[in-house]
Short mmCIF file of C-alpha atoms in Angstrom, two decimals:
data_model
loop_
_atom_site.label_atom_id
_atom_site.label_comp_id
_atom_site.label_asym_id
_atom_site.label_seq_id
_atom_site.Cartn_x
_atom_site.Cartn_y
_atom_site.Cartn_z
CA UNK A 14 0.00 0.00 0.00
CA UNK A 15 1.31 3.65 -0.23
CA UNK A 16 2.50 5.56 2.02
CA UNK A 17 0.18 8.54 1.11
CA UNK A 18 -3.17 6.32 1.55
CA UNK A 19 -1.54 4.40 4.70
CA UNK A 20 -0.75 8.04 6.02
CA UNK A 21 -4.70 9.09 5.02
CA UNK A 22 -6.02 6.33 6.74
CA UNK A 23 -4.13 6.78 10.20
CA UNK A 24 -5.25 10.42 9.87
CA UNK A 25 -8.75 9.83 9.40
CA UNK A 26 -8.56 6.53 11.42
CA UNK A 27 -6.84 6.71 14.34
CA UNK A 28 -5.32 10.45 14.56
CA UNK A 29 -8.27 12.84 14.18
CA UNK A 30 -10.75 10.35 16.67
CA UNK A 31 -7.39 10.73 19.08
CA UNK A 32 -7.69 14.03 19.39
CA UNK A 33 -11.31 14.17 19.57
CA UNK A 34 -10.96 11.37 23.10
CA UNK A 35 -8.48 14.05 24.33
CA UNK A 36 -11.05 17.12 24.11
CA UNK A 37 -13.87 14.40 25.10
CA UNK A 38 -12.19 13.72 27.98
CA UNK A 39 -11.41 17.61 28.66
CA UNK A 40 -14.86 18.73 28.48
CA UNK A 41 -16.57 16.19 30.32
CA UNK A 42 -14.02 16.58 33.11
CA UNK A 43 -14.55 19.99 32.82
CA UNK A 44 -18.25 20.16 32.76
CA UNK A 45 -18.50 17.57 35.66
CA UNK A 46 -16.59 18.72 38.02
CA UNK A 47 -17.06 21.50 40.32
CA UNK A 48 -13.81 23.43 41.42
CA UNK A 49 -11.98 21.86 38.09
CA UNK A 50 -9.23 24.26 38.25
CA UNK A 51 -7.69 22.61 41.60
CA UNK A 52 -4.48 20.78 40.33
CA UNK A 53 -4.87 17.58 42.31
CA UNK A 54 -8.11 17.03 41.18
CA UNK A 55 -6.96 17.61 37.12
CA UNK A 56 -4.49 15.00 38.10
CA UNK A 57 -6.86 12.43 39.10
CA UNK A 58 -9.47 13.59 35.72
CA UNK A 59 -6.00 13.19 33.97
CA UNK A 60 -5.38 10.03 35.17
CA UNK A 61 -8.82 8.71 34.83
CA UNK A 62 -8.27 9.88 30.97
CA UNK A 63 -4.91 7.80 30.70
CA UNK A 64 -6.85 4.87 31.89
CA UNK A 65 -9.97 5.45 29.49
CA UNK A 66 -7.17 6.09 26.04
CA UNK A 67 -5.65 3.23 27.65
CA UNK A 68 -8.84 1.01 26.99
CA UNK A 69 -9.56 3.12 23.27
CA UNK A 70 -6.22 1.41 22.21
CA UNK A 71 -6.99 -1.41 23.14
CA UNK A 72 -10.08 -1.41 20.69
CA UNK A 73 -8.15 -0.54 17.75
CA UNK A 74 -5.18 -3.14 17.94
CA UNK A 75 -6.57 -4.53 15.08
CA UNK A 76 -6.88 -1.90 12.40
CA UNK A 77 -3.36 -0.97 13.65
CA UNK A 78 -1.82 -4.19 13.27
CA UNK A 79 -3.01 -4.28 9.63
CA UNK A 80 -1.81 -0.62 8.48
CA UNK A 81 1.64 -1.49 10.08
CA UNK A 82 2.65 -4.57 8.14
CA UNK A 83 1.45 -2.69 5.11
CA UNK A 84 3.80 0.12 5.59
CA UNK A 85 7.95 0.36 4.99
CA UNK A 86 8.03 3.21 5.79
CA UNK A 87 9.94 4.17 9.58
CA UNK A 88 8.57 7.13 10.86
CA UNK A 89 5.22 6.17 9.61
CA UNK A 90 5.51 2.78 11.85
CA UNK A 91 6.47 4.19 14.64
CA UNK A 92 3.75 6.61 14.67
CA UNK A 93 1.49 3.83 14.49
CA UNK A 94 3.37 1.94 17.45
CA UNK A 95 2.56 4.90 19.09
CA UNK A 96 -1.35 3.48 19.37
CA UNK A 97 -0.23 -0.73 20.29
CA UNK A 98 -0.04 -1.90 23.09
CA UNK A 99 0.99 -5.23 22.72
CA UNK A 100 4.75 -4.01 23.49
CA UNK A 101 7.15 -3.88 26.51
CA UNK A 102 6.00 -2.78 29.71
CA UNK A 103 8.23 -0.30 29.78
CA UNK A 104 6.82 1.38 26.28
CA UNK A 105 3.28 0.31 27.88
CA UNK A 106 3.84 2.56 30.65
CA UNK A 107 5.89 5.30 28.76
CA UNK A 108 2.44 5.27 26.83
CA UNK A 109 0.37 5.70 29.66
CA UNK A 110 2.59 8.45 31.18
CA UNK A 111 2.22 10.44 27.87
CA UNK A 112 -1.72 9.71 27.67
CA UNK A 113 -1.89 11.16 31.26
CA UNK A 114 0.49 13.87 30.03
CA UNK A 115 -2.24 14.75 26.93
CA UNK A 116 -5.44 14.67 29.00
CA UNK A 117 -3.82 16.81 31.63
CA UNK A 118 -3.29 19.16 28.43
CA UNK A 119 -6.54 18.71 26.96
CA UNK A 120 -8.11 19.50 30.49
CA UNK A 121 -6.33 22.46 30.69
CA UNK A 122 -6.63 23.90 27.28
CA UNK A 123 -10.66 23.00 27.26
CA UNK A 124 -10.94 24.72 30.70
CA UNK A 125 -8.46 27.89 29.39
CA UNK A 126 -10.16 28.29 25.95
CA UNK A 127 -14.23 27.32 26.01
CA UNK A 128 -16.46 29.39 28.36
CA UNK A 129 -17.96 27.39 30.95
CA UNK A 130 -21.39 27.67 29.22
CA UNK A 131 -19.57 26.32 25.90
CA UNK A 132 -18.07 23.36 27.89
CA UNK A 133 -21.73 22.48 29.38
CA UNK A 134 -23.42 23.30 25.97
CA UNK A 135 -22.71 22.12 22.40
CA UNK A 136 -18.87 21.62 22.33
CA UNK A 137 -19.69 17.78 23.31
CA UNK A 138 -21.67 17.02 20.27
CA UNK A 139 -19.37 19.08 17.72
CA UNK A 140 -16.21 16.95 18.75
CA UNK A 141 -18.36 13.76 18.49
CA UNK A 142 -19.72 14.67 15.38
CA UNK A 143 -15.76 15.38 14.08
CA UNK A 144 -15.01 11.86 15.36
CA UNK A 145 -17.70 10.08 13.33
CA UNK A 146 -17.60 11.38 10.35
CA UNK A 147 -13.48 11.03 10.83
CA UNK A 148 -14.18 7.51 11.71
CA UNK A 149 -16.63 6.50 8.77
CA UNK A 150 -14.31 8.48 5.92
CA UNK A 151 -11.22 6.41 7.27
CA UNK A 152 -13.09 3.13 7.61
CA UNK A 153 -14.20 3.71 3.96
CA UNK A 154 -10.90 4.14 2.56
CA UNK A 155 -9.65 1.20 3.90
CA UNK A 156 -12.63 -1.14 4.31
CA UNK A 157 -11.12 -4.04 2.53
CA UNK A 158 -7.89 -4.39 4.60
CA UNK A 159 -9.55 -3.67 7.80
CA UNK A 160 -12.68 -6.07 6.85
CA UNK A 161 -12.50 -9.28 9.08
CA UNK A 162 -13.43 -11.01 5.20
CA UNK A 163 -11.31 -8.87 2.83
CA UNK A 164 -12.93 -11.37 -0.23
CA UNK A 165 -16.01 -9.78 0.88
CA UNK A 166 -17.29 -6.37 -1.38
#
């Protein structure tokens, strides 16, 4: 496959949906709890979100798996090591330390950026609605590869 439609893919696929987790997990810790500016409790919502990004990999091992072995290129396969884990514990955990790392940043940025009547309002359903229709455009590029029957059309 080439490395412009593997690179497509993992932006539609995995990247964009990423990002939209991150501010998911920024504005609902944001809109749920009260006094959300207090630093030990933004490290507990941060290390809630770890835990949560942690379990959103795990969903996507598969469509991961495939778009690696169909790559040669380096950079691109490390990026997408970025989203296994089925690797060391000591990657595992460097993965985990940088998810906490992100949602502590997403919480922050959400809570610095979006009034608190945006947080409680609509911002929810925009980011969901930039996830899906992420999600559906990179499952439709690469439905046959990521199909559990690729003979299937």
């Amino acid at each position: 496959m080439k490395k412009s439609h593997v690179l497509l893919v993992f932006t539609f696929l995995l990247l964009i949906p990423y990002i939209c987790s991150l501010l998911i997990i920024g504005i609902g810790y944001n809109a749920l709890v009260l006094h959300s500016a207090e630093i030990y409790r933004t490290i507990i919502g941060a290390l809630v979100g770890s835990i949560i990004m942690f379990a959103v990999k795990a969903t996507i091992q598969r469509p991961v798996d495939l778009l690696a072995m169909q790559t040669n290129d380096g950079l691109l396969k490390q990026l997408l090591r970025f989203f296994s884990i089925r690797r060391r514990y000591f990657l595992l955990f460097a993965n985990i330390v940088l998810d906490f790392i992100l949602c502590f940043a997403a919480t922050y940025l959400v809570r610095s950026v979006l009034t608190l009547d945006q947080i409680v309002g609509s911002s929810i359903g925009f980011v969901l609605l930039i996830m899906f229709v992420s999600t559906c455009l990179g499952a439709y590029v690469e439905y046959d590869n990521l199909s559990i029957d690729p003979q299937q059309h």
